[in-house]
Amino acid sequence: MTDDTPAETPPTPFHDLDAYVALGRVAGLTLDPTGTRLVTSVQTLDPERTSYRTALWEVDPTGERPARRLTRSAKGEAGARFAATGDLLFTSARPDPEAGKDAGDPKAALWLLPAGGEARVVATAPGGVGGVLTARDADVVSLTAPVLPSADDLAQDAELRKQRKDLAVDAIWHTGYPVRYWDHDLGPDADRRFAFSLADVADGTADLRQLTGAGRELDEASAALSPDGATLVTTWTVADAGAARRETLVAIDTTTGERRTLVDDPDAEAGHPAVSPDGRWVAYVTSSITSPTEAPVVRLGLVALDGSGEPEILADDWDRWPTGATWLPDSSGLLVTADEDGRGPVFLLTLDTDRASVTVERVTADAATFSDVVVAPDGVAFYALRASYAAPAAPVRVDLAAFVASGVPGEREPVAAVALPSPAPAPPLPGTLTEVETTAADGSRVRGWLALPEGASSAAPAPLLLWIHGGPLNSWNAWSWRWNPWLMVARGYAVLLPDPALSTGYGQEFVQRGWGAWGDAPYTDLMAITDAVETRDDVDATRTAAMGGSFGGYMANWVAGHTDRFRAIVTHASLWALDQFGPTTDAAWYWAREMTPEMGEQHSPHKYVGDIRTPMLVVHGDKDYRVPIGEGLRLWQELLTKSGLPAADDGTTVHRFLYFPHENHWVLKPQHAKVWYAGVLAFLAEHVLDVPAGEGDTVLPAVLG
């Protein structure tokens, strides 16, 4: 090839890491009060290609017009919500053109974009704003703002923040637990809820009414406004014995701030509230408090908004775990999402007048997972984002009227969703997706997805990569930009995405099979379905590897200590020594509920380090608070000193450690995602594809040296 020869265009974006990280990513959905405007957000690379920025796009609900971009700024926009007035609200740290030149680095403010005008700021706070909620029938808006604990109001908060900045103080004084969450420190500030009316900000910014005081009760809270805007319903975290935390449900008057408890069950947590359009009811998701012997039971709850009567459970005999609920416009039922058999359909839960009878029916026929459900005001249709391992999230329309008219409740057939023009069309895939399953030794059905590269056949079988999901209460049922099998498929691998015991969407008993015994049924399920897939003539059973992240990383470590059937194992953000992990994870109380010390001892991968005879790639981020960096550091040291494949006397080793000083449980920065995939592919190439020793590293980015 000469210098004048144009480079070949990769057949798909998955063949080129630069092309992959540049793909647009759709998230979120909101519908205006008339049902004629549908807005989503799209993440794209910034010009430096080192971070993502988000813009808002409008999607035509009829599917006739292409999507059009609404916002554009270097800081991006998020949290889009339509107000009852039809105006679009969003948060952004973009500079306010009305602010003075000495405004400094702006925090996220609340902006209002009218249908035919320019966006303007309507609410600010010293620490920024978020958590935007709007009332359906009133111009009331609620939002969150982080406030320092000793500040009585936002003005005092501004003074205290300036003092900390001027003195260069970043210390945090804690009086309780927890002190961090997933990927960020908690404090020194904490969210408080505020409210205001849009009618009061016609010529300026809102005078925010503070609804809640100092405390950590709103950490990671989910909330909803009543249709008339008079009541805010939010999760409210309370302390339990043993430094534990538990979510309750409260109602707060948006004028006075008066608070009353709606749900406080010492044996369960309440979350994801949704207020009925008639203003009478609150639906919510309830999850029982676990014990070492009992897995959680997740159900849909219902409680009167006025606090009368006791909370009740809806469809208690429905053996699925609801993930969210959206009311029908006439308050006669709810659209509920739940994992099911490697998918995440939408179900219709219909209530009779006195709620004595509840019918649950699957509405969507697609082999996909739905999220962000919003219902048209007339109830004829609903809109959602649809994703699967065949395509990333994209907006769709579902004809609810056609489903309802197709028969009597309990006998209706699911309907297919209709794709709407997406602002980020699905990329072509480098292979095909198929379902696989087998039967475990105890008779349980174990299924998964298998992504096969183009050309895989008996004449050219593909090497197999077993990819174990995290969670562990999770399922391989929706597209992931972080755990994407198609990048491996583009390099010729067949990628197996199995759902072993503990996976959601297969019923309570399937979760219970693995509860408190991670090394038992989850492991044997993984091996059973791997055995089954290896019998296929388009899969090469002699060239295999395994990998996983988080709980999947735990399983990768467990696999490494219990079999040498794989040529290589990749373990990301993994649990290694359970006695060490338990007290140091960000939510230690949850772990204490889940496993006794004896269970942890029996199922800790580090106990089997001497049996590891497989090359391992360890990946960990220093800012990982869910699985702290100590797990990765100890695993690395013990691999080199105690494993059945230790480092040589000169210090050389077949194992590798990919360390990210500024990433967390996930690797989110696009340049680091490229390094992650390149590093994994290089390691697999050397050990699975028989690339000569050391040469696999030549595919790593030059920035690694």
XYZ file of C-alpha atoms in Angstrom:
705
model
C 0.000 0.000 0.000
C 1.352 3.454 -0.880
C 0.818 6.581 1.153
C -1.757 7.671 -1.447
C -3.866 4.534 -1.033
C -7.012 5.308 0.977
C -7.471 3.248 4.122
C -10.096 0.561 3.953
C -13.374 1.369 5.641
C -14.050 -1.125 8.431
C -17.083 -3.299 7.637
C -18.774 -2.311 10.911
C -17.975 0.142 13.750
C -17.101 -2.888 15.901
C -14.032 -3.548 13.779
C -12.552 -0.182 14.781
C -12.425 1.033 18.392
C -12.394 4.689 17.312
C -15.560 4.142 15.299
C -17.173 2.242 18.160
C -16.661 4.863 20.872
C -17.946 7.522 18.439
C -21.368 5.868 18.028
C -24.277 7.957 19.328
C -25.971 6.651 22.483
C -29.677 7.263 23.114
C -31.072 7.518 26.667
C -34.179 8.863 28.374
C -37.623 9.756 27.037
C -40.202 12.413 27.896
C -43.566 13.260 26.287
C -45.310 16.643 26.239
C -48.854 17.098 27.634
C -50.442 17.012 24.160
C -48.714 13.783 23.151
C -47.253 15.400 20.032
C -43.659 16.002 21.143
C -41.311 13.234 22.233
C -37.811 14.140 23.431
C -34.788 11.961 24.088
C -31.075 12.589 24.643
C -28.037 11.465 22.652
C -24.460 11.156 23.873
C -21.672 11.832 21.382
C -17.912 12.347 21.638
C -16.553 15.810 22.306
C -13.971 17.236 19.853
C -11.066 16.016 22.019
C -12.568 12.497 22.073
C -11.939 12.218 25.827
C -15.493 12.579 27.124
C -19.117 12.452 26.047
C -21.535 15.333 25.799
C -25.308 15.032 25.688
C -27.795 16.886 23.491
C -31.596 16.793 23.390
C -33.389 15.570 20.279
C -37.059 15.600 19.331
C -38.573 12.416 17.900
C -41.808 12.452 15.887
C -44.344 10.232 17.723
C -46.069 9.465 14.402
C -42.813 8.245 12.870
C -43.228 10.428 9.794
C -40.480 13.004 10.311
C -36.787 12.452 11.077
C -35.483 13.278 14.537
C -34.262 16.870 14.951
C -31.710 18.281 17.348
C -32.979 20.793 19.928
C -29.899 21.772 21.942
C -26.201 22.225 21.362
C -23.568 23.276 23.893
C -20.097 22.329 25.044
C -21.451 21.392 28.493
C -24.385 19.332 27.186
C -27.921 18.979 28.517
C -29.671 16.402 30.704
C -32.781 15.665 32.764
C -35.348 16.728 30.149
C -38.930 17.082 31.391
C -41.960 18.724 29.827
C -43.881 21.127 32.038
C -47.678 21.290 32.051
C -47.288 24.487 30.017
C -45.668 22.516 27.183
C -42.272 24.122 27.774
C -39.236 21.849 27.893
C -37.081 21.956 31.014
C -33.538 20.595 31.240
C -30.387 20.987 33.311
C -27.083 22.203 31.928
C -23.850 23.845 33.104
C -23.687 25.876 29.875
C -22.930 29.582 30.456
C -25.944 31.810 30.985
C -25.829 34.619 28.384
C -27.562 36.903 30.911
C -24.847 36.375 33.545
C -22.009 38.803 33.999
C -18.452 38.186 32.810
C -17.386 37.402 36.388
C -19.932 34.606 36.818
C -17.158 32.008 37.093
C -17.437 28.355 36.226
C -21.205 27.725 36.150
C -22.889 24.828 37.925
C -25.787 22.937 36.386
C -28.835 25.236 36.249
C -32.434 24.600 35.235
C -33.205 25.904 31.752
C -36.559 26.405 30.041
C -36.905 26.007 26.277
C -40.262 27.233 24.926
C -41.621 25.661 21.759
C -40.755 28.691 19.653
C -38.074 30.607 21.535
C -34.622 30.623 23.094
C -33.624 28.697 26.199
C -33.229 30.700 29.433
C -32.260 29.935 33.010
C -35.171 29.628 35.462
C -33.528 28.162 38.576
C -30.041 28.022 40.073
C -28.305 26.847 43.235
C -24.687 27.269 44.441
C -23.967 23.540 44.098
C -26.036 23.025 40.951
C -29.452 21.441 40.457
C -30.808 18.084 39.295
C -33.619 15.592 39.880
C -36.157 17.644 37.916
C -39.834 16.704 38.326
C -42.874 18.377 36.758
C -46.575 18.123 37.595
C -48.926 16.897 34.873
C -51.730 19.422 35.466
C -49.980 22.338 37.170
C -46.945 24.542 36.610
C -45.225 23.202 39.733
C -41.612 22.048 39.413
C -39.480 20.256 41.986
C -35.727 19.775 41.871
C -32.808 18.776 44.059
C -29.784 20.822 45.009
C -26.803 19.708 47.129
C -26.462 21.868 50.258
C -23.783 21.889 52.966
C -25.134 20.472 56.258
C -24.745 23.616 58.374
C -26.423 25.895 55.816
C -29.989 26.950 56.568
C -30.651 28.090 53.016
C -29.039 28.501 49.596
C -27.606 31.923 50.408
C -25.731 30.561 53.400
C -24.700 27.545 51.335
C -23.042 29.903 48.830
C -21.069 31.618 51.628
C -19.865 28.314 53.084
C -18.837 26.987 49.682
C -16.789 30.105 49.057
C -15.018 29.657 52.395
C -14.102 26.041 51.593
C -12.861 27.048 48.151
C -10.812 29.992 49.430
C -9.204 27.815 52.118
C -8.681 24.886 49.697
C -10.436 22.537 52.119
C -11.846 19.275 50.795
C -12.064 17.309 54.062
C -15.432 15.735 54.914
C -16.758 15.384 58.476
C -18.919 12.257 58.785
C -21.351 11.448 61.566
C -22.825 8.305 60.057
C -22.623 5.600 57.451
C -22.175 5.276 54.460
C -19.366 7.589 53.395
C -19.256 6.803 49.660
C -21.390 5.256 46.948
C -20.360 3.334 43.793
C -17.958 5.896 42.311
C -18.195 9.051 44.403
C -17.655 10.320 47.934
C -20.718 11.293 49.939
C -20.532 14.771 51.387
C -19.804 17.259 52.542
C -23.109 18.357 50.979
C -26.305 16.355 50.558
C -29.356 16.731 48.345
C -32.367 18.704 49.522
C -35.678 19.015 47.681
C -37.060 22.351 46.497
C -40.182 23.456 44.627
C -41.437 26.484 42.716
C -44.094 27.547 40.209
C -43.170 28.536 36.673
C -45.675 31.398 36.814
C -43.415 33.074 39.370
C -40.331 33.194 37.109
C -41.647 35.007 34.060
C -38.909 37.667 34.267
C -36.177 36.055 36.355
C -35.103 32.974 38.263
C -37.161 31.028 40.765
C -37.277 31.675 44.462
C -36.874 28.046 45.503
C -38.961 26.772 48.423
C -36.938 24.340 50.508
C -38.956 21.210 51.305
C -36.385 19.091 53.171
C -33.574 19.839 55.612
C -30.049 18.647 56.257
C -29.385 14.914 56.258
C -28.642 12.035 53.928
C -32.259 10.864 53.585
C -32.381 11.746 49.877
C -29.206 9.967 48.768
C -29.996 8.214 45.468
C -33.703 8.961 46.009
C -36.439 8.350 43.455
C -39.446 10.672 43.468
C -42.633 11.775 41.703
C -45.024 14.733 41.794
C -48.783 14.410 42.090
C -50.685 15.642 38.992
C -51.781 18.834 40.768
C -48.247 19.496 42.010
C -49.414 19.721 45.619
C -47.562 16.637 46.830
C -44.075 15.280 46.323
C -43.672 11.545 46.897
C -40.090 10.465 47.472
C -38.036 7.674 48.911
C -36.715 8.586 52.341
C -33.743 6.660 53.689
C -33.785 5.782 57.383
C -31.139 4.219 59.601
C -31.387 0.609 60.757
C -29.356 -1.324 63.311
C -25.791 -2.197 62.421
C -25.136 0.961 60.395
C -27.694 -0.283 57.872
C -29.953 1.848 55.685
C -33.487 1.256 54.451
C -35.714 3.154 52.017
C -39.198 4.250 53.100
C -41.755 6.308 51.172
C -42.964 9.746 52.271
C -45.320 12.436 50.950
C -44.284 16.086 51.245
C -46.554 19.129 50.819
C -44.865 21.271 48.147
C -46.148 24.496 49.745
C -45.487 23.933 53.440
C -42.892 21.142 53.413
C -45.027 19.119 55.824
C -44.028 15.440 55.606
C -46.005 12.270 56.304
C -44.929 8.658 55.954
C -46.718 6.498 53.401
C -44.717 3.261 53.595
C -42.338 2.195 56.354
C -41.936 -1.575 56.402
C -39.114 -2.870 58.629
C -38.964 -5.990 56.457
C -38.805 -4.296 53.030
C -37.576 -1.298 51.082
C -39.793 0.937 48.946
C -38.749 2.736 45.764
C -39.676 4.094 42.324
C -42.973 5.800 43.253
C -45.551 6.704 40.578
C -48.635 8.790 41.413
C -51.890 7.902 39.616
C -53.386 10.515 37.257
C -56.478 10.805 39.470
C -54.212 11.707 42.391
C -55.470 8.905 44.639
C -52.768 6.238 44.562
C -49.031 5.710 44.639
C -47.610 2.607 42.982
C -44.109 1.635 44.028
C -41.616 -1.223 43.918
C -41.114 -3.088 47.175
C -38.145 -5.371 47.833
C -37.923 -7.541 50.944
C -34.910 -7.243 53.232
C -32.644 -10.175 52.492
C -31.051 -12.647 54.870
C -28.245 -15.170 54.300
C -30.868 -17.805 53.526
C -33.598 -15.769 51.783
C -33.247 -13.915 48.490
C -35.212 -10.682 48.019
C -38.829 -10.818 46.903
C -39.639 -7.895 44.614
C -43.238 -6.891 44.010
C -45.414 -3.916 43.053
C -46.970 -2.080 45.973
C -49.922 0.317 46.175
C -50.733 2.898 48.829
C -53.256 5.727 49.061
C -51.670 9.152 48.535
C -53.685 10.634 51.396
C -52.242 8.026 53.767
C -55.521 6.282 54.460
C -55.453 2.497 54.667
C -52.505 0.153 54.656
C -50.123 -0.477 51.751
C -50.970 -3.541 49.695
C -49.164 -5.817 47.268
C -50.426 -6.115 43.701
C -50.209 -9.398 41.768
C -48.385 -11.165 44.582
C -48.593 -14.444 42.671
C -46.864 -12.994 39.575
C -43.415 -14.599 39.585
C -41.545 -11.660 38.074
C -39.691 -8.706 39.582
C -41.083 -5.328 38.434
C -38.444 -2.757 37.543
C -40.779 0.211 37.063
C -44.423 1.207 36.606
C -46.297 3.853 34.588
C -49.981 4.615 35.145
C -52.574 4.547 32.378
C -54.212 7.966 31.863
C -57.526 6.815 33.411
C -55.791 5.257 36.457
C -57.312 1.852 35.640
C -53.976 0.070 35.524
C -50.242 0.279 35.039
C -47.676 -0.551 32.410
C -44.978 -2.501 34.235
C -41.523 -3.480 33.035
C -39.867 -6.674 34.287
C -37.085 -9.033 33.253
C -38.316 -12.231 31.611
C -36.361 -14.989 29.899
C -33.498 -12.847 28.642
C -35.826 -9.989 27.726
C -37.528 -7.077 29.472
C -41.106 -6.809 28.172
C -43.841 -4.356 29.074
C -46.782 -5.871 30.951
C -50.266 -4.466 31.488
C -51.455 -4.742 35.065
C -55.211 -4.098 35.125
C -57.002 -3.241 38.380
C -60.693 -3.792 38.994
C -62.697 -1.229 40.954
C -61.863 -2.514 44.430
C -58.477 -4.042 43.400
C -59.687 -7.453 44.522
C -58.712 -8.798 41.108
C -55.512 -7.976 39.250
C -54.704 -9.225 35.740
C -51.142 -9.189 34.378
C -50.596 -9.578 30.622
C -47.522 -9.248 28.448
C -48.032 -6.405 25.962
C -44.823 -6.410 23.887
C -43.892 -9.314 21.634
C -40.349 -8.166 20.838
C -37.281 -10.133 21.955
C -36.035 -6.969 23.631
C -35.980 -4.936 26.817
C -38.071 -1.775 27.215
C -37.422 1.223 29.439
C -38.490 4.867 29.904
C -42.156 4.088 29.224
C -44.390 7.138 28.631
C -48.096 6.910 27.762
C -49.978 9.088 25.279
C -52.588 11.314 26.993
C -55.438 9.443 25.267
C -54.031 6.049 26.258
C -54.074 4.808 22.667
C -50.326 4.207 22.546
C -47.213 4.302 24.646
C -43.620 5.080 23.791
C -40.439 3.559 25.139
C -36.809 2.870 24.441
C -36.218 -0.638 23.100
C -32.864 -2.391 23.396
C -31.483 -5.893 23.048
C -28.160 -7.488 22.245
C -29.146 -7.107 18.604
C -29.494 -3.298 18.765
C -28.874 -0.390 21.172
C -31.663 1.664 22.749
C -33.946 3.435 20.271
C -37.433 4.994 20.517
C -40.487 2.903 19.596
C -44.277 3.218 19.592
C -46.577 0.454 20.872
C -50.253 0.383 19.851
C -51.891 -0.167 23.223
C -55.409 0.277 21.831
C -54.860 -2.555 19.355
C -53.629 -4.808 22.156
C -56.621 -4.022 24.390
C -59.075 -4.542 21.504
C -57.566 -7.905 20.534
C -59.530 -9.907 23.114
C -60.564 -10.252 26.714
C -58.028 -9.820 29.544
C -55.854 -12.874 29.932
C -56.339 -14.044 26.340
C -54.747 -11.194 24.376
C -51.647 -11.683 22.245
C -48.603 -9.401 22.616
C -47.989 -6.836 19.878
C -44.781 -5.769 18.159
C -43.367 -2.303 18.748
C -42.944 0.033 15.783
C -39.573 1.747 15.452
C -39.533 5.545 15.309
C -36.819 7.507 13.462
C -33.919 7.461 15.904
C -31.348 10.235 16.249
C -28.724 7.467 16.517
C -29.548 4.634 14.084
C -28.479 1.117 15.036
C -25.051 0.135 13.660
C -24.616 -2.948 11.471
C -23.496 -6.025 13.401
C -20.483 -8.223 12.577
C -22.433 -11.419 13.207
C -25.677 -12.982 14.338
C -27.442 -13.460 17.665
C -29.096 -16.720 18.653
C -30.506 -18.283 21.823
C -28.981 -21.308 23.514
C -30.017 -23.351 26.519
C -29.320 -26.527 28.423
C -30.524 -28.425 31.470
C -28.509 -28.289 34.692
C -27.869 -31.356 36.837
C -30.789 -30.460 39.113
C -33.141 -30.197 36.129
C -33.183 -26.403 35.939
C -33.287 -24.760 32.530
C -30.278 -22.520 31.884
C -30.391 -20.214 28.852
C -28.358 -17.447 27.279
C -27.486 -15.545 24.121
C -24.746 -16.612 21.704
C -23.253 -13.992 19.402
C -21.575 -15.669 16.425
C -19.173 -14.057 13.954
C -19.908 -14.038 10.246
C -18.534 -17.174 8.617
C -18.502 -19.359 11.720
C -19.165 -22.918 10.558
C -18.028 -26.509 10.908
C -15.278 -25.704 8.421
C -14.210 -22.598 10.353
C -15.361 -22.901 13.992
C -15.024 -19.797 16.125
C -13.080 -19.651 19.406
C -15.438 -19.305 22.364
C -15.523 -16.505 24.938
C -17.703 -17.096 27.993
C -18.776 -13.667 29.296
C -20.340 -13.718 32.791
C -22.688 -10.905 33.789
C -22.439 -8.785 36.928
C -25.089 -8.105 39.496
C -25.513 -10.878 40.413
C -29.253 -10.063 40.337
C -29.139 -9.232 36.662
C -29.624 -10.673 33.196
C -28.017 -10.399 29.755
C -31.128 -8.815 28.230
C -30.254 -5.340 26.980
C -27.541 -3.604 25.018
C -24.524 -2.435 27.010
C -21.918 0.006 25.751
C -19.500 -1.117 28.476
C -19.951 -4.892 28.130
C -20.409 -5.190 24.388
C -19.846 -8.638 22.841
C -19.784 -7.411 19.230
C -16.265 -5.995 19.571
C -15.098 -9.528 20.340
C -17.299 -11.026 17.619
C -15.679 -8.649 15.104
C -12.336 -10.295 15.999
C -13.735 -13.747 15.301
C -14.939 -14.891 18.729
C -18.234 -16.566 19.479
C -19.418 -14.855 22.675
C -21.649 -16.733 25.122
C -23.821 -14.546 27.387
C -25.448 -16.957 29.869
C -27.927 -16.358 32.697
C -26.957 -18.741 35.533
C -28.635 -19.121 38.931
C -29.187 -15.712 40.589
C -30.180 -14.193 37.228
C -33.431 -12.245 37.082
C -36.343 -13.012 34.789
C -36.662 -16.742 35.507
C -38.675 -16.704 38.712
C -38.006 -16.563 42.431
C -36.747 -20.125 42.714
C -34.069 -19.542 40.076
C -32.659 -16.701 42.185
C -32.960 -18.711 45.383
C -30.928 -21.598 43.845
C -27.780 -19.505 44.048
C -28.520 -17.389 47.107
C -25.730 -17.407 49.669
C -23.844 -20.013 47.630
C -22.261 -18.146 44.728
C -19.747 -20.888 44.023
C -22.355 -23.636 43.681
C -25.298 -23.431 41.234
C -24.079 -20.256 39.473
C -20.783 -21.996 38.706
C -22.243 -25.346 37.676
C -24.849 -23.563 35.507
C -22.075 -21.682 33.705
C -20.122 -24.847 33.076
C -23.234 -26.733 31.916
C -24.204 -24.182 29.280
C -20.558 -23.850 28.180
C -20.467 -27.615 27.730
C -23.612 -27.439 25.606
C -22.328 -24.636 23.375
C -18.995 -26.372 22.869
C -20.811 -29.254 21.157
C -21.830 -26.939 18.286
C -19.896 -27.508 15.099
C -19.465 -23.741 14.574
C -17.647 -23.377 17.918
C -14.042 -24.435 18.571
C -14.017 -26.180 21.967
C -10.199 -26.257 21.978
C -9.855 -22.465 22.009
C -11.858 -20.966 24.871
C -11.630 -18.158 27.415
C -13.786 -16.741 30.198
C -14.283 -13.218 31.476
C -16.570 -11.154 33.695
C -16.908 -7.942 35.676
C -18.061 -7.281 39.256
C -20.005 -10.422 40.240
C -18.913 -11.709 36.828
C -15.355 -10.989 37.961
C -15.991 -12.946 41.142
C -17.197 -15.852 39.001
C -14.170 -15.517 36.718
C -11.945 -15.842 39.796
C -13.967 -18.807 41.039
C -13.756 -20.458 37.620
C -9.983 -19.936 37.599
C -9.646 -21.771 40.906
C -11.932 -24.672 39.962
C -11.071 -25.600 36.372
C -8.240 -25.267 33.904
C -10.473 -25.799 30.860
C -9.997 -22.208 29.620
C -6.873 -20.868 27.975
C -7.244 -17.393 29.518
C -9.415 -15.587 32.052
C -10.149 -11.852 32.303
C -11.428 -10.569 35.650
C -12.637 -6.960 35.971
C -13.552 -5.125 39.219
C -13.718 -8.510 40.880
C -14.372 -9.776 44.389
C -11.442 -11.875 45.548
C -11.311 -12.235 49.344
C -14.854 -12.015 50.695
C -13.808 -11.417 54.319
C -11.863 -8.362 53.149
C -14.501 -7.206 50.664
C -17.459 -7.204 53.070
C -16.435 -4.437 55.491
C -14.779 -2.265 52.801
C -17.488 -2.120 50.124
C -19.587 1.063 50.023
C -22.713 -0.707 51.346
C -21.271 -3.100 53.908
C -24.626 -3.557 55.630
C -26.095 -5.168 52.518
C -23.259 -7.660 52.325
C -23.662 -8.470 56.027
C -27.298 -9.384 55.313
C -26.389 -11.557 52.344
C -23.720 -13.916 53.648
C -22.648 -15.197 57.038
C -18.885 -15.262 57.683
C -19.033 -19.033 57.236
C -20.710 -18.682 53.819
C -18.133 -16.109 52.796
C -15.313 -18.401 53.879
C -16.756 -21.315 51.908
C -17.310 -19.318 48.732
C -14.315 -16.978 48.672
C -12.194 -17.376 45.501
C -8.937 -16.520 47.282
C -9.103 -19.831 49.152
C -8.372 -21.621 45.863
C -5.516 -19.486 44.574
C -3.147 -22.466 44.662
C -5.338 -24.236 42.104
C -5.167 -21.445 39.502
C -3.221 -22.633 36.487
C -4.722 -20.314 33.858
C -3.191 -17.003 32.692
C -5.279 -14.147 34.126
C -5.720 -10.507 33.193
C -6.737 -8.470 36.264
C -8.463 -5.128 35.588
C -9.382 -2.631 38.308
C -10.086 1.081 38.763
C -8.782 2.915 41.805
C -12.029 4.878 42.247
C -14.137 1.720 42.493
C -15.991 1.974 45.797
C -18.360 -0.945 45.243
C -15.469 -3.410 44.834
C -12.541 -1.522 46.368
C -9.116 -1.541 44.763
C -7.776 -3.716 47.594
C -9.491 -6.694 45.964
C -7.550 -6.220 42.735
C -4.261 -5.498 44.519
C -4.518 -8.599 46.686
C -5.555 -10.773 43.748
C -2.576 -9.554 41.737
C -0.074 -10.149 44.532
C -1.426 -13.608 45.330
C -1.508 -14.632 41.663
C 2.226 -13.889 41.477
C 3.134 -15.536 44.778
C 0.599 -18.238 45.673
C -1.102 -19.433 42.485
C -0.345 -22.626 40.627
C 1.098 -20.377 37.911
C 3.309 -17.976 39.920
C 5.823 -15.440 38.647
C 9.214 -16.780 37.710
C 12.268 -16.072 39.849
C 13.177 -13.188 37.536
C 9.746 -11.617 38.098
C 8.305 -12.396 34.680
C 4.729 -13.675 34.557
C 2.015 -14.719 32.114
C -0.516 -12.767 34.184
C -1.248 -9.086 33.495
C -2.701 -6.208 35.530
C -4.495 -3.344 33.738
C -4.905 -0.537 36.284
C -6.928 2.671 35.866
C -6.005 5.293 38.514
C -9.000 7.536 37.749
C -11.720 5.099 36.653
C -14.267 3.473 38.919
C -16.351 0.283 38.864
C -16.861 0.956 35.180
C -14.392 2.316 32.658
C -16.300 5.288 31.276
C -13.910 7.655 29.527
C -13.848 6.840 25.801
C -10.049 6.781 25.556
C -9.900 4.356 28.483
C -12.674 2.191 27.042
C -10.469 1.810 23.957
C -7.533 0.798 26.167
C -9.751 -1.680 28.048
C -10.996 -3.441 24.922
C -7.572 -3.342 23.257
C -5.916 -4.785 26.356
C -8.472 -7.573 26.691
C -8.252 -8.427 23.002
C -4.439 -8.460 23.123
C -4.427 -10.809 26.111
C -6.969 -13.128 24.496
C -5.102 -13.074 21.185
C -1.930 -14.346 22.824
C -3.549 -17.158 24.774
C -6.567 -18.145 22.681
C -5.617 -17.336 19.093
C -2.062 -18.654 19.449
C -0.409 -15.348 18.645
C 3.284 -15.769 19.587
C 4.045 -14.880 23.210
C 4.358 -11.149 23.725
C 3.139 -10.218 20.249
C -0.430 -9.843 21.426
C 0.698 -6.691 23.194
C 1.480 -5.055 19.848
C -2.227 -4.355 19.301
C -2.360 -2.189 22.428
C -2.587 1.583 21.939
C 0.782 3.277 21.667
C -0.070 5.455 24.677
C 0.563 2.439 26.919
C 4.199 2.454 25.901
